Coordinates of N, CA, C and O in Angstrom, one line a residue:
M14 N -93.5 42.9 -46.6 CA -94.0 42.5 -47.9 C -94.7 41.2 -47.8 O -94.3 40.3 -47.0
R15 N -95.7 41.0 -48.5 CA -96.5 39.8 -48.6 C -96.6 39.3 -50.0 O -96.8 40.1 -50.9
V16 N -96.5 38.0 -50.2 CA -96.6 37.4 -51.5 C -97.8 36.6 -51.6 O -98.0 35.7 -50.7
V17 N -98.7 36.8 -52.6 CA -99.9 36.0 -52.7 C -99.8 35.3 -54.1 O -99.6 36.0 -55.1
I18 N -100.0 34.0 -54.1 CA -99.9 33.3 -55.4 C -101.3 32.7 -55.6 O -101.8 31.9 -54.8
L19 N -101.9 33.1 -56.7 CA -103.2 32.5 -57.1 C -103.0 31.4 -58.2 O -102.1 31.6 -59.0
G20 N -103.8 30.4 -58.1 CA -103.6 29.3 -59.0 C -103.1 28.1 -58.4 O -102.6 28.1 -57.3
E21 N -103.2 27.0 -59.1 CA -102.7 25.7 -58.6 C -101.8 25.1 -59.6 O -101.9 25.3 -60.8
G22 N -100.8 24.3 -59.0 CA -99.9 23.7 -59.9 C -99.1 22.6 -59.2 O -99.3 22.4 -58.0
G23 N -98.3 21.9 -59.9 CA -97.6 20.8 -59.4 C -96.4 21.2 -58.4 O -95.9 20.3 -57.8
Q24 N -96.1 22.4 -58.3 CA -95.0 22.8 -57.4 C -95.5 23.3 -56.1 O -94.7 23.8 -55.3
R25 N -96.7 23.2 -55.8 CA -97.3 23.7 -54.5 C -96.5 23.2 -53.3 O -96.1 23.9 -52.4
A26 N -96.4 21.9 -53.2 CA -95.7 21.3 -52.0 C -94.2 21.8 -51.9 O -93.8 22.1 -50.8
A27 N -93.6 21.9 -53.1 CA -92.2 22.3 -53.1 C -92.1 23.8 -52.6 O -91.2 24.2 -51.9
L28 N -93.1 24.6 -53.0 CA -93.1 26.0 -52.6 C -93.3 26.1 -51.1 O -92.7 27.0 -50.4
E29 N -94.3 25.3 -50.6 CA -94.6 25.4 -49.2 C -93.3 24.9 -48.4 O -93.0 25.6 -47.4
K30 N -92.7 23.9 -48.8 CA -91.4 23.4 -48.1 C -90.4 24.5 -48.2 O -89.7 24.8 -47.2
L31 N -90.1 25.1 -49.3 CA -89.1 26.1 -49.5 C -89.4 27.3 -48.6 O -88.5 27.9 -47.9
A32 N -90.7 27.8 -48.5 CA -91.1 28.9 -47.7 C -90.8 28.6 -46.2 O -90.3 29.4 -45.5
A33 N -91.1 27.3 -45.8 CA -90.8 26.9 -44.4 C -89.3 26.9 -44.1 O -88.9 27.4 -43.1
E34 N -88.5 26.4 -45.1 CA -87.1 26.3 -44.9 C -86.5 27.7 -44.8 O -85.5 28.0 -44.1
L35 N -87.0 28.7 -45.6 CA -86.5 30.1 -45.6 C -87.1 30.9 -44.4 O -86.7 32.0 -44.2
G36 N -88.1 30.4 -43.7 CA -88.7 31.1 -42.6 C -89.6 32.2 -43.0 O -89.7 33.2 -42.3
V37 N -90.2 32.1 -44.2 CA -91.1 33.2 -44.7 C -92.5 32.7 -44.9 O -93.3 33.4 -45.5
S38 N -92.9 31.6 -44.3 CA -94.2 31.0 -44.5 C -95.3 32.0 -44.0 O -96.4 32.0 -44.6
D39 N -95.0 32.8 -43.1 CA -96.0 33.8 -42.6 C -96.2 35.0 -43.5 O -97.2 35.7 -43.4
R40 N -95.4 35.1 -44.6 CA -95.5 36.2 -45.5 C -96.0 35.7 -46.9 O -96.0 36.5 -47.8
I41 N -96.3 34.4 -47.0 CA -96.6 33.9 -48.3 C -98.0 33.2 -48.2 O -98.2 32.4 -47.3
Q42 N -98.9 33.5 -49.1 CA -100.2 32.8 -49.2 C -100.3 32.1 -50.5 O -100.2 32.8 -51.6
L43 N -100.5 30.8 -50.5 CA -100.8 30.1 -51.7 C -102.3 29.7 -51.7 O -102.7 28.8 -51.0
L44 N -103.1 30.6 -52.4 CA -104.5 30.5 -52.3 C -105.1 29.4 -53.2 O -106.2 29.0 -53.0
G45 N -104.3 28.9 -54.1 CA -104.8 27.8 -55.0 C -105.7 28.4 -56.0 O -105.7 29.6 -56.3
W46 N -106.6 27.5 -56.5 CA -107.5 28.0 -57.6 C -108.6 28.9 -56.9 O -109.1 28.7 -55.9
V47 N -108.8 30.1 -57.6 CA -109.8 31.0 -57.2 C -110.7 31.2 -58.4 O -110.3 31.3 -59.5
D48 N -112.0 31.3 -58.1 CA -113.0 31.5 -59.2 C -112.9 32.8 -60.0 O -113.1 32.8 -61.2
N49 N -112.6 33.9 -59.3 CA -112.5 35.2 -60.0 C -111.3 35.9 -59.5 O -111.4 36.8 -58.6
P50 N -110.1 35.6 -60.0 CA -108.9 36.2 -59.5 C -108.8 37.8 -59.7 O -108.2 38.5 -59.0
R51 N -109.7 38.3 -60.6 CA -109.7 39.7 -60.8 C -110.1 40.4 -59.5 O -109.7 41.6 -59.3
N52 N -110.9 39.8 -58.7 CA -111.3 40.4 -57.5 C -110.2 40.7 -56.5 O -110.3 41.5 -55.6
Y53 N -109.1 40.0 -56.7 CA -107.9 40.2 -55.8 C -107.0 41.4 -56.2 O -106.2 41.9 -55.4
L54 N -107.1 41.8 -57.4 CA -106.3 42.9 -58.0 C -106.2 44.1 -57.1 O -105.1 44.7 -56.9
P55 N -107.3 44.6 -56.6 CA -107.2 45.8 -55.7 C -106.3 45.7 -54.5 O -105.8 46.7 -54.0
E56 N -106.1 44.5 -54.1 CA -105.3 44.2 -52.9 C -103.8 44.2 -53.2 O -102.9 44.3 -52.3
F57 N -103.4 44.1 -54.5 CA -102.0 43.9 -54.9 C -101.4 45.3 -55.3 O -102.1 46.1 -55.9
E58 N -100.1 45.4 -55.0 CA -99.4 46.6 -55.4 C -98.7 46.3 -56.7 O -98.5 47.3 -57.5
I59 N -98.3 45.1 -56.9 CA -97.6 44.7 -58.2 C -98.2 43.4 -58.6 O -98.5 42.5 -57.8
F60 N -98.2 43.2 -59.9 CA -98.6 41.9 -60.5 C -97.4 41.3 -61.2 O -96.8 41.9 -62.1
A61 N -97.1 40.1 -60.8 CA -95.9 39.4 -61.4 C -96.4 38.1 -62.1 O -97.2 37.4 -61.6
M62 N -95.9 37.9 -63.3 CA -96.1 36.7 -64.1 C -94.8 36.2 -64.7 O -94.5 36.5 -65.8
P63 N -94.0 35.5 -63.8 CA -92.7 35.0 -64.3 C -92.9 33.6 -65.0 O -92.2 32.7 -64.7
S64 N -93.7 33.6 -66.0 CA -94.0 32.3 -66.8 C -92.8 31.9 -67.6 O -92.0 32.7 -68.1
R65 N -92.8 30.6 -67.8 CA -91.8 30.0 -68.7 C -92.4 29.9 -70.2 O -91.6 29.8 -71.1
S66 N -93.7 29.9 -70.2 CA -94.4 29.9 -71.5 C -95.8 30.4 -71.3 O -96.3 30.3 -70.2
K67 N -96.4 31.1 -72.2 CA -97.7 31.7 -72.0 C -98.3 32.0 -73.4 O -97.6 32.5 -74.3
G68 N -99.6 31.8 -73.4 CA -100.3 32.2 -74.6 C -100.7 33.6 -74.5 O -99.9 34.5 -74.1
F69 N -102.0 33.9 -74.7 CA -102.5 35.3 -74.6 C -102.6 35.7 -73.1 O -103.2 35.0 -72.3
P70 N -101.9 36.8 -72.7 CA -101.8 37.1 -71.3 C -103.0 37.9 -70.7 O -102.9 39.1 -70.3
L71 N -104.2 37.3 -70.7 CA -105.4 38.0 -70.2 C -105.2 38.5 -68.8 O -105.6 39.6 -68.5
A72 N -104.6 37.7 -67.9 CA -104.4 38.2 -66.5 C -103.5 39.5 -66.5 O -103.8 40.3 -65.6
I73 N -102.6 39.6 -67.3 CA -101.8 40.8 -67.4 C -102.6 42.0 -67.8 O -102.5 43.1 -67.3
L74 N -103.4 41.8 -68.8 CA -104.3 42.9 -69.3 C -105.3 43.3 -68.1 O -105.5 44.5 -68.0
E75 N -105.8 42.3 -67.4 CA -106.6 42.7 -66.3 C -105.9 43.5 -65.2 O -106.4 44.4 -64.6
A76 N -104.6 43.1 -64.9 CA -103.8 43.8 -64.0 C -103.6 45.2 -64.4 O -103.6 46.2 -63.7
M77 N -103.3 45.4 -65.7 CA -103.0 46.7 -66.2 C -104.3 47.6 -66.2 O -104.3 48.8 -65.9
L78 N -105.5 47.0 -66.5 CA -106.7 47.7 -66.3 C -107.0 48.1 -64.9 O -107.7 49.1 -64.7
A79 N -106.5 47.4 -64.0 CA -106.6 47.7 -62.5 C -105.5 48.7 -62.1 O -105.3 48.9 -60.9
A80 N -104.7 49.2 -63.1 CA -103.6 50.1 -62.8 C -102.5 49.6 -61.9 O -101.9 50.3 -61.1
R81 N -102.2 48.3 -62.1 CA -101.1 47.6 -61.4 C -99.9 47.5 -62.3 O -100.1 47.0 -63.4
P82 N -98.8 47.8 -61.8 CA -97.6 47.6 -62.6 C -97.3 46.1 -62.7 O -97.6 45.3 -61.8
V83 N -96.7 45.7 -63.9 CA -96.5 44.3 -64.2 C -95.1 44.0 -64.3 O -94.3 44.8 -64.9
V84 N -94.7 42.8 -63.8 CA -93.4 42.3 -64.0 C -93.6 40.9 -64.7 O -94.4 40.1 -64.1
A85 N -93.0 40.7 -65.8 CA -93.3 39.5 -66.6 C -92.1 39.1 -67.4 O -91.2 39.9 -67.7
T86 N -92.1 37.9 -67.8 CA -91.1 37.3 -68.7 C -91.5 37.6 -70.2 O -92.7 37.7 -70.5
R87 N -90.5 37.6 -71.0 CA -90.7 37.8 -72.5 C -91.0 36.5 -73.1 O -90.2 35.9 -73.9
V88 N -92.2 35.9 -72.9 CA -92.5 34.6 -73.5 C -93.9 34.7 -74.1 O -94.7 35.6 -73.7
G89 N -94.2 33.9 -75.1 CA -95.5 33.9 -75.7 C -95.9 35.2 -76.2 O -95.1 36.0 -76.8
S90 N -97.1 35.6 -75.9 CA -97.7 36.9 -76.4 C -97.5 38.0 -75.4 O -98.0 39.1 -75.7
I91 N -96.8 37.8 -74.3 CA -96.7 38.8 -73.3 C -96.0 40.1 -73.8 O -96.5 41.2 -73.6
P92 N -95.0 40.0 -74.7 CA -94.4 41.2 -75.2 C -95.3 42.0 -76.1 O -95.1 43.2 -76.3
K93 N -96.4 41.5 -76.5 CA -97.4 42.2 -77.3 C -98.3 43.0 -76.4 O -98.9 44.0 -76.8
A94 N -98.4 42.7 -75.1 CA -99.3 43.3 -74.2 C -98.6 44.3 -73.3 O -99.1 45.3 -72.9
V95 N -97.3 44.1 -73.0 CA -96.6 44.9 -72.0 C -95.6 45.8 -72.7 O -94.8 45.3 -73.6
L96 N -95.5 47.0 -72.4 CA -94.5 47.9 -73.0 C -93.4 48.1 -71.9 O -93.7 48.7 -70.9
D97 N -92.3 47.5 -72.2 CA -91.2 47.5 -71.2 C -90.8 48.9 -70.7 O -90.6 49.8 -71.6
G98 N -90.9 49.1 -69.4 CA -90.5 50.4 -68.9 C -91.7 51.4 -68.8 O -91.6 52.5 -68.3
K99 N -92.8 51.0 -69.5 CA -94.0 51.9 -69.5 C -95.2 51.3 -68.7 O -95.7 51.9 -67.8
T100 N -95.6 50.1 -69.2 CA -96.7 49.5 -68.5 C -96.2 48.3 -67.6 O -97.0 47.7 -67.0
G101 N -95.0 48.0 -67.7 CA -94.4 47.0 -66.9 C -92.9 46.8 -67.1 O -92.3 47.6 -67.9
L102 N -92.4 45.8 -66.5 CA -90.9 45.5 -66.7 C -90.8 44.1 -67.1 O -91.5 43.2 -66.6
F103 N -89.8 43.8 -68.0 CA -89.6 42.5 -68.4 C -88.4 41.9 -67.7 O -87.4 42.6 -67.4
V104 N -88.4 40.6 -67.4 CA -87.3 39.9 -67.0 C -87.1 38.7 -67.8 O -88.1 38.2 -68.5
N105 N -85.9 38.1 -67.9 CA -85.7 36.9 -68.7 C -86.3 35.7 -68.0 O -86.3 35.7 -66.8
K106 N -86.7 34.8 -68.8 CA -87.2 33.5 -68.2 C -86.1 32.9 -67.3 O -84.9 32.8 -67.7
D107 N -86.6 32.4 -66.2 CA -85.7 31.7 -65.2 C -84.7 32.6 -64.5 O -83.7 32.2 -63.9
D108 N -84.8 33.9 -64.7 CA -83.9 34.9 -64.1 C -84.4 35.4 -62.7 O -85.1 36.4 -62.6
V109 N -84.0 34.6 -61.7 CA -84.5 34.9 -60.3 C -84.0 36.2 -59.9 O -84.7 37.0 -59.3
E110 N -82.7 36.5 -60.1 CA -82.1 37.8 -59.7 C -82.8 39.0 -60.4 O -83.1 40.0 -59.8
G111 N -83.1 38.8 -61.7 CA -83.7 39.9 -62.4 C -85.2 40.1 -61.9 O -85.6 41.3 -61.8
L112 N -85.9 39.0 -61.6 CA -87.2 39.1 -61.1 C -87.2 39.9 -59.7 O -88.0 40.8 -59.5
T113 N -86.2 39.5 -58.9 CA -86.1 40.1 -57.6 C -85.8 41.6 -57.7 O -86.4 42.5 -57.1
A114 N -84.9 42.0 -58.6 CA -84.6 43.4 -58.9 C -85.7 44.2 -59.4 O -86.0 45.3 -59.0
A115 N -86.5 43.6 -60.3 CA -87.7 44.3 -60.9 C -88.7 44.5 -59.8 O -89.3 45.6 -59.7
L116 N -89.0 43.5 -59.0 CA -90.0 43.7 -57.9 C -89.5 44.8 -56.9 O -90.3 45.6 -56.5
R117 N -88.2 44.7 -56.6 CA -87.7 45.8 -55.6 C -87.8 47.1 -56.3 O -88.1 48.1 -55.6
H118 N -87.5 47.2 -57.5 CA -87.6 48.5 -58.2 C -88.9 49.2 -58.1 O -89.1 50.3 -57.9
L119 N -90.0 48.3 -58.3 CA -91.3 48.8 -58.3 C -91.8 49.1 -56.9 O -92.6 49.9 -56.6

């Protein structure tokens, strides 16, 4: 399995350190800001958005248009876009075990 994270944020250094400590750096790509993230969707098997807060989930809609299953948290407008068990799976905010289980399920 390979994990690709698109986007930039204040936790990048902590994620890189954690990946090194866990010995999984070779399976994680932190690509940072990309101009057109939609172009990456064909490479992905699953789209995950474990956000703590979110406005309108345009990225989730793009993932669903690309026929990718979604794992997301029930925050902001995400529940209006994802049908739990049909177009994606919901996990609770900050639920690492639930996120892991949903990703493994898919």
